[in-house]
Coordinates of C-alpha atoms in Angstrom, one line a residue:
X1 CA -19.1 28.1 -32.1
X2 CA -16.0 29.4 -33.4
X3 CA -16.2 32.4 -31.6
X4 CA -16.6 30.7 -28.8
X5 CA -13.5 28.6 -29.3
X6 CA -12.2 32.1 -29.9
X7 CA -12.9 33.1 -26.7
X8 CA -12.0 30.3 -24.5
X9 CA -8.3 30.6 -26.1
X10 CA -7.8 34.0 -25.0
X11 CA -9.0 33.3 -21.7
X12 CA -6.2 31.3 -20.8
X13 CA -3.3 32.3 -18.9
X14 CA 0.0 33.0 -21.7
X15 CA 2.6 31.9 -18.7
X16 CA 0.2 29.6 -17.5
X17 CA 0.1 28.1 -21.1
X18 CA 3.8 28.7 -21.1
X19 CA 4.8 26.7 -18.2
X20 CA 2.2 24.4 -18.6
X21 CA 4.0 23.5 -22.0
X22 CA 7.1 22.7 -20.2
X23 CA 5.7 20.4 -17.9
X24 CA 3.7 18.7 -20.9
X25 CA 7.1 18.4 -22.1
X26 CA 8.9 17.1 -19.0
X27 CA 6.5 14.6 -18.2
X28 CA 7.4 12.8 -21.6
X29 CA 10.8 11.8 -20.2
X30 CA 11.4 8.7 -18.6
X31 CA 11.5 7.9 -14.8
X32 CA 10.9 4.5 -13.3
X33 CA 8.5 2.0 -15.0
X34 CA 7.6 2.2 -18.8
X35 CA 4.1 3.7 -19.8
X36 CA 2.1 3.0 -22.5
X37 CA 0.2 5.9 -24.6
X38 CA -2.8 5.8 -22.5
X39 CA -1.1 6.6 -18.9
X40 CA 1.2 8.8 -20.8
X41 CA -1.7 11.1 -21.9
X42 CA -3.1 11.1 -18.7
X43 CA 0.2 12.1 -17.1
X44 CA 0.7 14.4 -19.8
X45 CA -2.4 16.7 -19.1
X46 CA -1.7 16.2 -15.3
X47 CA 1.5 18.0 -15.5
X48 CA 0.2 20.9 -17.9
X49 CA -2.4 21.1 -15.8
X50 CA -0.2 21.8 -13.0
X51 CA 2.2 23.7 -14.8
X52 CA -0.7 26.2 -16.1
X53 CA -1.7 26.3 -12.5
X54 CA 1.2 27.3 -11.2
X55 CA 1.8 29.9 -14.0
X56 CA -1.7 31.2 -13.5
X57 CA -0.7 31.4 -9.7
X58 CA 2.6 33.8 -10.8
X59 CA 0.4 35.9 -13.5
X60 CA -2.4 36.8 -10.6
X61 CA 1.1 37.5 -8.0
X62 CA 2.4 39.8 -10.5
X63 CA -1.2 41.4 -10.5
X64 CA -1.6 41.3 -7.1
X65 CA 1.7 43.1 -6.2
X66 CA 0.6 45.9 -8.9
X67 CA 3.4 45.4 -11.4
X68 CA 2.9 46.8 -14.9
X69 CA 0.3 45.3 -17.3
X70 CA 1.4 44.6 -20.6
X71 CA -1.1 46.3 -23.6
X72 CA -4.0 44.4 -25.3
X73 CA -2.0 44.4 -28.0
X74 CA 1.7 43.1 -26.8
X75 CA -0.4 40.9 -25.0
X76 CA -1.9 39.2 -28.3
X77 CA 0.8 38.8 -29.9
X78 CA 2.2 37.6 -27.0
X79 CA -0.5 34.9 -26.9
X80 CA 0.5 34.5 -30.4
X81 CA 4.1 33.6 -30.1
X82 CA 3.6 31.7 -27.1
X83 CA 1.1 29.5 -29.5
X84 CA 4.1 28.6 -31.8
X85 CA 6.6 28.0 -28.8
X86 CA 4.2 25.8 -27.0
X87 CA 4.0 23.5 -30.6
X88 CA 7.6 23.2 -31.3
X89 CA 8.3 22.4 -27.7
X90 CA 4.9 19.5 -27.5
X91 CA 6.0 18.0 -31.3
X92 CA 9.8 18.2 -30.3
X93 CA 9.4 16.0 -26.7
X94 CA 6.8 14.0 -28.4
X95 CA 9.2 13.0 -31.4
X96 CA 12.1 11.9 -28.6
X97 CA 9.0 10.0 -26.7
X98 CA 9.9 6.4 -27.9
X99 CA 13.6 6.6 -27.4
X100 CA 13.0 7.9 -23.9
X101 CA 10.5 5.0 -23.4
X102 CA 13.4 2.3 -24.8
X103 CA 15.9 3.6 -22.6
X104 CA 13.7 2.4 -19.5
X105 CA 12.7 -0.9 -22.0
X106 CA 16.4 -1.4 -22.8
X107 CA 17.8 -1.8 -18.6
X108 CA 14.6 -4.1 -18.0
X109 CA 15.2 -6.1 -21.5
X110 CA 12.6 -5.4 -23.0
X111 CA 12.0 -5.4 -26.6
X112 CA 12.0 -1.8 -27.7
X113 CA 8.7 0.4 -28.9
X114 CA 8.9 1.5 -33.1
X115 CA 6.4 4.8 -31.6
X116 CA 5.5 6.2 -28.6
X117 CA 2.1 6.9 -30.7
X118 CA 2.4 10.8 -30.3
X119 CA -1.4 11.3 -31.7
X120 CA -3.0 9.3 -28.8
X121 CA -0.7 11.2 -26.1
X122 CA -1.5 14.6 -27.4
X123 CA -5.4 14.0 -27.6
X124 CA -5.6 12.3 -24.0
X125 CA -3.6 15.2 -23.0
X126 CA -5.5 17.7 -24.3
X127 CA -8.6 16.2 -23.1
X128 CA -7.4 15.6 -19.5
X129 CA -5.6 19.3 -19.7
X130 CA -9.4 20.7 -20.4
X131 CA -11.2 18.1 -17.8
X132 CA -8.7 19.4 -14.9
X133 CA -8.7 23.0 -15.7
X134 CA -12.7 23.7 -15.6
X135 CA -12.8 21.8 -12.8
X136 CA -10.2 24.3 -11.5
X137 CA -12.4 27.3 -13.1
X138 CA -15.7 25.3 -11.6
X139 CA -13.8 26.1 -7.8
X140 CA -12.9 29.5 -8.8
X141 CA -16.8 30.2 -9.9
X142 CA -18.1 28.6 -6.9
X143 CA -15.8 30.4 -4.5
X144 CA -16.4 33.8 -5.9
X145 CA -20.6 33.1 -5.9
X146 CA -20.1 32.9 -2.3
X147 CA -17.6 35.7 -1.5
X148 CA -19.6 38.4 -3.6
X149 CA -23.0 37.3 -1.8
X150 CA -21.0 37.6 1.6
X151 CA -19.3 40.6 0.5
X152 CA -22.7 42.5 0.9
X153 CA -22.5 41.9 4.8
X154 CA -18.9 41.5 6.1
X155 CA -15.4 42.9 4.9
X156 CA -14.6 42.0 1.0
X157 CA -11.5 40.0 2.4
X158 CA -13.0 38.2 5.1
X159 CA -15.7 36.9 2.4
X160 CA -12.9 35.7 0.0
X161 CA -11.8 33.3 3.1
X162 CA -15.0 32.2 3.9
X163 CA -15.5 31.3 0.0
X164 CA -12.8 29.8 -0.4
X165 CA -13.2 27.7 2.7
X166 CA -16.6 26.7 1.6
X167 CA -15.6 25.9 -2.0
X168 CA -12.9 23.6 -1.1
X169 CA -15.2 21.3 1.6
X170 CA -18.2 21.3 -1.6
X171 CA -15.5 20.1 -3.8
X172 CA -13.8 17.8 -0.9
X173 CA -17.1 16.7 0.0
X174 CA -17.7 15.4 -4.2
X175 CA -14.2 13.8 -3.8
X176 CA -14.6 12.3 -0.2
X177 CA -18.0 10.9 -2.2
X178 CA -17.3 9.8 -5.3
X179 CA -13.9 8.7 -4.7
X180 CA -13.0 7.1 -1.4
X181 CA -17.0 5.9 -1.2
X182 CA -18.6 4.9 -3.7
X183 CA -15.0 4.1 -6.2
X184 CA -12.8 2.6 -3.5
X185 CA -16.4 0.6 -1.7
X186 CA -16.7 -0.9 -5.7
X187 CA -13.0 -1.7 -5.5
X188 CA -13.5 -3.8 -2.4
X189 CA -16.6 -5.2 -3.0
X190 CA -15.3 -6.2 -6.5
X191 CA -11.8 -7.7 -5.0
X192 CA -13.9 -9.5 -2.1
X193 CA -16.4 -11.3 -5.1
X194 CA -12.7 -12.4 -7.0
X195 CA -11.6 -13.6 -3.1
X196 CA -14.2 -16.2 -3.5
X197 CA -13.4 -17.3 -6.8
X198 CA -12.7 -20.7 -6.8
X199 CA -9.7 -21.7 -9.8
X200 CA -9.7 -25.3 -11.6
X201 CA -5.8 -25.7 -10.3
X202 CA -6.8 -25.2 -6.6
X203 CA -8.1 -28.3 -5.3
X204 CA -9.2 -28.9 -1.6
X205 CA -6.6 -30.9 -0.7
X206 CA -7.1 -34.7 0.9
X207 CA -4.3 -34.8 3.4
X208 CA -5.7 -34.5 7.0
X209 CA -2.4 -32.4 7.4
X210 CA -3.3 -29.7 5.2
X211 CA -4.6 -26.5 5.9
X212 CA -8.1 -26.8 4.7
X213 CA -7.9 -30.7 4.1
X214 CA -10.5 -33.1 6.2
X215 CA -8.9 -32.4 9.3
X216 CA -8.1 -29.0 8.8
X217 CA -9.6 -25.8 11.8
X218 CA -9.7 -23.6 8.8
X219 CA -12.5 -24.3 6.4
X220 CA -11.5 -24.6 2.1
X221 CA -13.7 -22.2 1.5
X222 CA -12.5 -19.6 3.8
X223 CA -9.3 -19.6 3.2
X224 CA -9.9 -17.0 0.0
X225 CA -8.7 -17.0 -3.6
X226 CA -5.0 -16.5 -2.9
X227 CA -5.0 -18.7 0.6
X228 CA -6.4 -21.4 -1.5
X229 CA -3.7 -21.1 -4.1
X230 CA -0.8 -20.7 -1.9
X231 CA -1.8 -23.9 -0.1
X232 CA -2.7 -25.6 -3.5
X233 CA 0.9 -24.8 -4.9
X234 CA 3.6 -25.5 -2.5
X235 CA 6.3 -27.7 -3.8
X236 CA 5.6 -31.4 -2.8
X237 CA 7.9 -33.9 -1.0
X238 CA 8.6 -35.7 -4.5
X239 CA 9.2 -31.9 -6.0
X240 CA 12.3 -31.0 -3.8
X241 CA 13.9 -34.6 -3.5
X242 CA 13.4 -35.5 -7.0
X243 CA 15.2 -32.1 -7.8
X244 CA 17.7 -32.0 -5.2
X245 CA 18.8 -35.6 -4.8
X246 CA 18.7 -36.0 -1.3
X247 CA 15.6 -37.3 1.6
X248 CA 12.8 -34.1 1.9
X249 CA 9.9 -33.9 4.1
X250 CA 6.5 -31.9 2.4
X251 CA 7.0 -28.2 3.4
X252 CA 3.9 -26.9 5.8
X253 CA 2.0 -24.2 4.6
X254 CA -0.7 -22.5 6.9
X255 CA -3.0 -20.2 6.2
X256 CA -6.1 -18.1 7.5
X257 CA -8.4 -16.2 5.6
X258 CA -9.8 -13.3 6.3
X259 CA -13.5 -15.0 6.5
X260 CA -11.9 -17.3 8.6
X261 CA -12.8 -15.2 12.0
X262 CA -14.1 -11.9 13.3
X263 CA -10.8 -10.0 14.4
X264 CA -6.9 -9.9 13.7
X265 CA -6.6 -11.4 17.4
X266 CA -9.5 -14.3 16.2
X267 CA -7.3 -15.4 13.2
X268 CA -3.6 -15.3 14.9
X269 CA -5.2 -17.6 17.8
X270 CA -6.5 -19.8 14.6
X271 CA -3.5 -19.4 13.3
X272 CA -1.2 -21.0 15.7
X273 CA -3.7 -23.4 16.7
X274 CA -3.4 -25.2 13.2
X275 CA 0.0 -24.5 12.6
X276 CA 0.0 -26.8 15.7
X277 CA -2.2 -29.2 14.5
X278 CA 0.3 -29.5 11.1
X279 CA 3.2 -30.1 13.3
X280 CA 4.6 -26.7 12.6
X281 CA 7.0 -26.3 15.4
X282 CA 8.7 -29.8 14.8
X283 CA 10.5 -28.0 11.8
X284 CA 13.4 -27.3 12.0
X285 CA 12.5 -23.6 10.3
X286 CA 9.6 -21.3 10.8
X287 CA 8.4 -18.3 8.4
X288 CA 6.3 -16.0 10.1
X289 CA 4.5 -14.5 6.7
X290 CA 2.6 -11.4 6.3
X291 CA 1.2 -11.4 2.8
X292 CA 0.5 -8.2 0.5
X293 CA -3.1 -6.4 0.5
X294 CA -4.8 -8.9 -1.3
X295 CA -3.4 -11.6 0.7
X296 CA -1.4 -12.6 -2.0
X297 CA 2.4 -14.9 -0.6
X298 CA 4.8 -14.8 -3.3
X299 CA 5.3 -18.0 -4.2
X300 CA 8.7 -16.7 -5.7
X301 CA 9.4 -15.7 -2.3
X302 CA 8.4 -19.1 -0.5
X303 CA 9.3 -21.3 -2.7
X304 CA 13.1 -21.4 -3.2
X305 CA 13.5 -21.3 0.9
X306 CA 11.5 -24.6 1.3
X307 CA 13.9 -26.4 -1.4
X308 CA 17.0 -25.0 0.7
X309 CA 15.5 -26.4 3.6
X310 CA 14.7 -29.6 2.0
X311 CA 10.5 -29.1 2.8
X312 CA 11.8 -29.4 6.8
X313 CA 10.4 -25.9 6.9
X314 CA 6.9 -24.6 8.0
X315 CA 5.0 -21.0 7.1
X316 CA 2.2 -19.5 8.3
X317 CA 0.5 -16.3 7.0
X318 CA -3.3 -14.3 7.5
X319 CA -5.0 -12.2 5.5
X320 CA -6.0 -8.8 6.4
X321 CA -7.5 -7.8 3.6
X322 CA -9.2 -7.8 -0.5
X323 CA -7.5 -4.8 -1.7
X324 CA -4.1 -4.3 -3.6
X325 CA -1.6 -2.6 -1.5
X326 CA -1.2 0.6 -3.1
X327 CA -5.2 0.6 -2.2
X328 CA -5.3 -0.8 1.9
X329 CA -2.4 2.0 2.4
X330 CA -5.6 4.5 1.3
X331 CA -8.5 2.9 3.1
X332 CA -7.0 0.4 5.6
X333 CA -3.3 1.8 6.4
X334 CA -3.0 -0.2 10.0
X335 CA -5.0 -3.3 9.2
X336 CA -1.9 -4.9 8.0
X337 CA 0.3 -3.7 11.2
X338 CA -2.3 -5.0 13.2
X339 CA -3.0 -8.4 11.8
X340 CA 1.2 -8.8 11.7
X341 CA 1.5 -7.9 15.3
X342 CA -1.6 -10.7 16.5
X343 CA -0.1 -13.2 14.6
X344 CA 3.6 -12.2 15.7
X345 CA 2.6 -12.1 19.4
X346 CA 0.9 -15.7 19.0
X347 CA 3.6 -17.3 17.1
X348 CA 6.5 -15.9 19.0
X349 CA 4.6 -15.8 22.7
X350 CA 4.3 -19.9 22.0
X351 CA 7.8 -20.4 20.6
X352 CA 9.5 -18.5 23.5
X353 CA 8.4 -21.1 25.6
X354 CA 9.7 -24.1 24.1
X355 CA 13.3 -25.3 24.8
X356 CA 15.7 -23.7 22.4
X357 CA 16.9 -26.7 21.5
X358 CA 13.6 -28.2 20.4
X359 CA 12.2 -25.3 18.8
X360 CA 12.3 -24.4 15.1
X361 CA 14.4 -21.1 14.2
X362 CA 12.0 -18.2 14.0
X363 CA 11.8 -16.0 10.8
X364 CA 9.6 -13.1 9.4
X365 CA 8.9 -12.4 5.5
X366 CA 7.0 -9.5 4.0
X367 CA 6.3 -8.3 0.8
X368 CA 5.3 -4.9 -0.3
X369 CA 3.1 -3.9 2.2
X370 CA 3.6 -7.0 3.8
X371 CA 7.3 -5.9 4.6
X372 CA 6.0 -3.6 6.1
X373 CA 3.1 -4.5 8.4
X374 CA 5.8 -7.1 9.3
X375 CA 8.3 -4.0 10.4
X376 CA 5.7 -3.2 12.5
X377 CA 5.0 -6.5 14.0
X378 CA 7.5 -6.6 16.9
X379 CA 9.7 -3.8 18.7
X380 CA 13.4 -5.2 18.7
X381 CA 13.1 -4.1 22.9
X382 CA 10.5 -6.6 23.2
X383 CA 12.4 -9.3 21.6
X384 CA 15.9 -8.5 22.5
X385 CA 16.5 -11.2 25.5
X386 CA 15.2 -14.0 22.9
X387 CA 15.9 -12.9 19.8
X388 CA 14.1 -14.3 16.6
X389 CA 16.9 -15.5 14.1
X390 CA 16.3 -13.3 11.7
X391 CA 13.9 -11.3 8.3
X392 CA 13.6 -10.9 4.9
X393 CA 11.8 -7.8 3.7
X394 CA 11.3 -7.4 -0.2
X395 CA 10.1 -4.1 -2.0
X396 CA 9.6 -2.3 1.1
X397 CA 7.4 0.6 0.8
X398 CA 8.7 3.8 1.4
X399 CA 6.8 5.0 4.2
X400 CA 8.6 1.4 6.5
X401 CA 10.3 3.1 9.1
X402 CA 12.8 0.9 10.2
X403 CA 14.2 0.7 6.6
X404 CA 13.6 4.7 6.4
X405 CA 15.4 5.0 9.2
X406 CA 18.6 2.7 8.1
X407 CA 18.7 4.3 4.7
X408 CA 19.0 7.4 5.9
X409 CA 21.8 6.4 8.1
X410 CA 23.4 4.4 5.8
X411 CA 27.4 4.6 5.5
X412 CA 29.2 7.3 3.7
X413 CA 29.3 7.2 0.1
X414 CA 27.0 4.0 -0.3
X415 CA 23.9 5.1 -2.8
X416 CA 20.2 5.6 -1.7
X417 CA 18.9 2.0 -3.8
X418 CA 21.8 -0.1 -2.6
X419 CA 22.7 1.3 1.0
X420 CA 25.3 -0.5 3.7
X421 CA 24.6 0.4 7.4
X422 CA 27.4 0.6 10.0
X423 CA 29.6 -2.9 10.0
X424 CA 27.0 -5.0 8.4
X425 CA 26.1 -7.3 11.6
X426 CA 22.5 -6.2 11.9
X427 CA 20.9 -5.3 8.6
X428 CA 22.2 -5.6 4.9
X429 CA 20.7 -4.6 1.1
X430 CA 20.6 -6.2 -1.6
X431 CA 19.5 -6.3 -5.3
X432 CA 19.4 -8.2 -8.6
X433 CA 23.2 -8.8 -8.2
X434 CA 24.3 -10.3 -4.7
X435 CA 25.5 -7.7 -2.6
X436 CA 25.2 -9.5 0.8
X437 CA 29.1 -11.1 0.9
X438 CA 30.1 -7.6 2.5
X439 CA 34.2 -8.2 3.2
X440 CA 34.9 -8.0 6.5
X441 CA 31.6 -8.2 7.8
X442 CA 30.3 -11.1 10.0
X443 CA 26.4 -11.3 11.4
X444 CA 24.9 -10.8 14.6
X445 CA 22.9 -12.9 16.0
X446 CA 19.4 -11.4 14.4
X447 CA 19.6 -11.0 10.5
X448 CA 17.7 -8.7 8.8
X449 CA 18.3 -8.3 4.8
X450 CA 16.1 -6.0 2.4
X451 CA 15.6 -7.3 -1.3
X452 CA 15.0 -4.3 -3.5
X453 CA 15.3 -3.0 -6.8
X454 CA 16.5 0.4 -7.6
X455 CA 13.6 0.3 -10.1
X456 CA 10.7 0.1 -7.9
X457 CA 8.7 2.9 -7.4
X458 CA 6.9 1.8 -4.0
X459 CA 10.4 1.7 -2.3
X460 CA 11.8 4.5 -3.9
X461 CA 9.3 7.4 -4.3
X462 CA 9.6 10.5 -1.9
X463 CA 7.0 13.2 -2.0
X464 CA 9.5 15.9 -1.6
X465 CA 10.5 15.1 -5.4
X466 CA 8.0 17.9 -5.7
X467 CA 10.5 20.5 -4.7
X468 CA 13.8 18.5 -4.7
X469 CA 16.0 15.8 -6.1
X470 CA 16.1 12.1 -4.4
X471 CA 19.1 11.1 -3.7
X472 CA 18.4 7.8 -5.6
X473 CA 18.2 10.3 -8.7
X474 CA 22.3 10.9 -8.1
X475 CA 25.2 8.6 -9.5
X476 CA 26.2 5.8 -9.4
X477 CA 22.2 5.1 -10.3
X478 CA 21.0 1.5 -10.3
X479 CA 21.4 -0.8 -13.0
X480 CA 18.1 -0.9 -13.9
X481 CA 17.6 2.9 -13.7
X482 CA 17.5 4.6 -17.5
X483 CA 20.1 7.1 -17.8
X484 CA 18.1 9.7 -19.1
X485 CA 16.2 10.5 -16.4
X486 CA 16.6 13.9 -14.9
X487 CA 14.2 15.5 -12.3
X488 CA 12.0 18.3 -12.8
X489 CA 10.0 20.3 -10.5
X490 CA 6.6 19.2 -9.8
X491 CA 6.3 17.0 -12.9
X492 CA 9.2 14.5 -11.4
X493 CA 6.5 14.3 -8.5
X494 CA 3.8 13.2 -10.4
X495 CA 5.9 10.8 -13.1
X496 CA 6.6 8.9 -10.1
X497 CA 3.2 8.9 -8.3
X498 CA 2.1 7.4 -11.4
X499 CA 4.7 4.9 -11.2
X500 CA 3.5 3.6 -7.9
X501 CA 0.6 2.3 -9.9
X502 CA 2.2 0.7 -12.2
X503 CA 5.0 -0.6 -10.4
X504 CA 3.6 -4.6 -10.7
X505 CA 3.5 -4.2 -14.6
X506 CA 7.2 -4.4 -15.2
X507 CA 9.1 -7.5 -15.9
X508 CA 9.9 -9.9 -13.0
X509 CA 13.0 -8.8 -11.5
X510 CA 12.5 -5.2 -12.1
X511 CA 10.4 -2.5 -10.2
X512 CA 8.2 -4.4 -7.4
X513 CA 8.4 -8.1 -9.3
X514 CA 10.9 -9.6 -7.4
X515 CA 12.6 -13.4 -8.8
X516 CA 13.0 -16.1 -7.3
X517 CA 17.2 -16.4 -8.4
X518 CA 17.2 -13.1 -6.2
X519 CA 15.3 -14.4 -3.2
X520 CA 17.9 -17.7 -3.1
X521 CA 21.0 -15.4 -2.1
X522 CA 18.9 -13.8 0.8
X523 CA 17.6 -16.3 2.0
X524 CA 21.0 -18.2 2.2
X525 CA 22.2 -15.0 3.9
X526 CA 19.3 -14.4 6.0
X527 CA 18.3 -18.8 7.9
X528 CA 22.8 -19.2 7.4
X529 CA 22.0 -22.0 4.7
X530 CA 25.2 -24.3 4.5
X531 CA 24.9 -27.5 2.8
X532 CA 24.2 -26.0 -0.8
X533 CA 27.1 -25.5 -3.2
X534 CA 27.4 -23.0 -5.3
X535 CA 27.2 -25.3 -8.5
X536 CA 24.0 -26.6 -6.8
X537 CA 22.7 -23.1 -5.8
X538 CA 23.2 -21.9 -9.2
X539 CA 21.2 -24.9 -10.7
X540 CA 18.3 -24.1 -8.4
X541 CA 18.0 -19.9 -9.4
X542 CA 18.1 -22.0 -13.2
X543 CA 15.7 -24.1 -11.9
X544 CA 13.0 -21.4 -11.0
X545 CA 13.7 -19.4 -13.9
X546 CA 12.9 -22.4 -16.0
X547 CA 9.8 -22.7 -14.2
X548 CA 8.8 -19.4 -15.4
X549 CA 9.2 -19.9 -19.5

């Protein structure tokens, strides 16, 4: 045994080991969303992993080009030193783990971590390091079986294609199986079996007005888990005008599930048939909604813009599918664009034909992937000779391309997190702190504002951190930002893929949790609310945030 052990240490790769250490080492700093010691770990022996694979990749360069090969001898005590550097390093980062953890905890206020429990981080690391790196050696085993057996009939060269091409469609093959099949099928038979789940607090409802009540097109049952809630939990007539003083009306909510009918096209035409029914287009609003990947509204979202509105507001919203959103952008990337543009062409094809003057204003909302599947929804072309007043777009994924496209043309000198674009008639940013009161700037007739956090790892991650520095990464950072983050190569890349995972597990107000005191200013901004003070403004955001202890 122990000569085994013996020889499985000197097989590896001393720069492989060398710059896997640094990466180890790297990865323990701080980027977007705190971790606890079990993602750590895994992280941890992601980025040796990847360091020792690229240092592997420079040792068989420097043997390929035929440089000189250091002796058995300098190369054991090479092996030897390299040992000791690699342990000061790993115990030095891990010792500086917690503070680096706090200073994330701190900007969120969060109460701060006593360890970062070093122990736990090096043993999931080590085991991960091992798991990933003979499954490395397991491609480089299979690839050479079949080279050397083709090697007998065709040019040595040639072979080491072909083997490598066949070795990376076995092991693509293992992946495509185990992963996107069998895991991700679980995943959505498991979220479609919670869809159904019926909670104590979500009553069918009795009013014939409802969504789902007596008189309801959509059936109680189909509405799914989070249909049912969002319809169960609106704020009631009594709720707003017992808070705000003044005459209310009950806010409509509509809803269809994604049992509800066959196709997109099935569920917008259901859509607007019962936000008909409800009396949806007597409002003097109307919310065009396209919820997250589980279906999911945010009733910190909702909420606060049916108590500006006094309840004369309606909302409709369909589901597209079971799965989170990090999850449909992997196995169902244009169900949501293509459920948003249905409902989008029914709602708006039926509003343009009503007198202006006896037509609600026309809104979208989006969340997450929501935001943008809603992006998608309309082109501005099709839209431009009756305009819909206006959109509010919250944690916006990175990939949206209209907010892409505006950040990267934002205005000179405004940061990445918190940009301004052109003269501020058309689209504006915002974040925990209002930023929407630009001086100077006065709206256009279609207003578009983007909630987002400079925290949030869905809006802000960029797969060329791999090679190079976002620019979000450059002062002045975000607020909620820690100040020790720096970017490394490679390991930056996979800090903040991991981050995208866990962007839902900060506190509300931080990475992709948005509040409701931060919705209030945009939506103020984005349907031109008036009649609110700011004393009575400010007692609603208290309102909501009392709502949450």
């Amino acid at each position: 045994m122990r000569s085994w052990v013996v020889r499985y240490w000197y097989s590896f790769s001393t720069t492989g080991l060398l710059i896997g250490t640094l990466f180890f080492a790297a990865s323990l700093t701080p980027t977007l969303i705190p971790r606890n010691y079990l993602t750590q770990g895994v992280l941890s022996g992601c980025s040796a992993a990847a360091g020792y694979g690229v240092g592997f990749f420079l040792r068989w360069l420097w043997h390929y080009l035929e440089l000189p090969e250091p002796q058995s001898r300098v190369l054991r005590v090479t092996k030897v030193i390299a040992a000791c550097v690699c342990g000061i390093i790993g115990l030095a980062f891990l010792w500086r783990a917690a503070e680096w953890q706090n200073s994330i905890r701190s900007v969120m206020g969060m109460d701060p971590v006593d360890s970062a429990h070093p122990l736990e981080v090096g043993a999931i690391a080590l085991v991960t390091f091992v798991f990933l790196v003979t499954l490395a050696r397991l491609f480089k085993v299979t690839l050479y079986f079949v080279s050397e057996r083709l090697s007998r009939y065709i040019p040595k060269r040639v072979s080491y294609v072909i083997g490598t091409t066949v070795a990376v469609l076995l092991f693509w093959s293992a992946a495509d199986g185990i992963i996107f099949r069998y895991a991700l099928r679980a995943a959505d038979a498991s979220f479609r079996r919670l869809d159904t789940l019926m909670p104590p607090e979500t009553q069918q409802p009795s009013d014939a007005r409802k969504t789902g009540g007596p008189a309801s097109l959509v059936g109680w049952q189909d509405l799914g888990r989070m249909g049912r809630s969002y319809i169960a939990t609106a704020p009631t007539e009594a709720d707003i005008a017992g808070f705000t003083g003044k005459p209310a009306l009950e806010p409509i909510r509509v809803y269809v599930g994604l049992q509800s009918a066959e196709t997109p096209q099935e569920r917008a035409r259901l859509a607007l048939a019962e936000l008909k029914r409800a009396g949806g287009f007597e409002r003097s609003t109307l919310v065009i909604i396209t919820p997250t990947g589980t279906g999911w509204v945010d009733e910190q979202g909702i909420d606060p813009v049916e108590y500006l509105h006094h309840g004369d507001i309606a909302s409709v919203a369909t589901q597209y599918s079971y799965l989170a959103s990090w999850m449909s952008l992997l196995v169902e990337p244009g169900y949501g664009a293509e459920q948003a543009r249905a409902l989008f062409t029914e709602i708006y094809g039926y509003w343009h034909t009503l007198p202006e003057d006896k037509r609600p204003k026309l809104y979208l909302y989006g969340l997450s992937l929501g935001a943008l599947s809603s992006e998608l929804s309309n082109e501005l072309f099709e839209v431009l000779g009756d305009p819909y007043q206006g959109a509010l777009w919250s944690g916006p994924p990175f990939a949206s391309r209209i907010w892409r496209s505006v950040t990267n043309d934002r205005n000179p000198g405004t940061p990445e997190w918190l940009p301004q674009f052109r003269d501020g008639s058309y689209v504006r940013f915002t974040a925990q702190r209002n930023a929407l009161d630009i001086p100077g700037a006065h709206w256009g007739p279609l207003r578009v504002v983007y909630l987002q956090h400079a925290s949030d790892p869905i809006t802000f991650y960029d797969p060329r951190s791999l090679y190079r520095e976002p620019d979000w990464m450059k002062t002045p950072r975000g607020p909620d930002v820690s100040p020790e983050l720096r970017w490394y190569p490679v390991v930056t890349f996979l800090q903040l893929t991991l981050d995208v995972a866990m962007a839902t597990t900060s506190p509300i107000g931080y990475g992709h949790v948005f509040a409701a005191e931060h919705y209030i200013d945009a939506w103020i901004e984005v349907t031109d609310v008036k009649d609110w003070s700011a004393g009575e403004v400010a007692r609603l955001k208290q309102h909501f945030i009392d709502q949450r202890r």
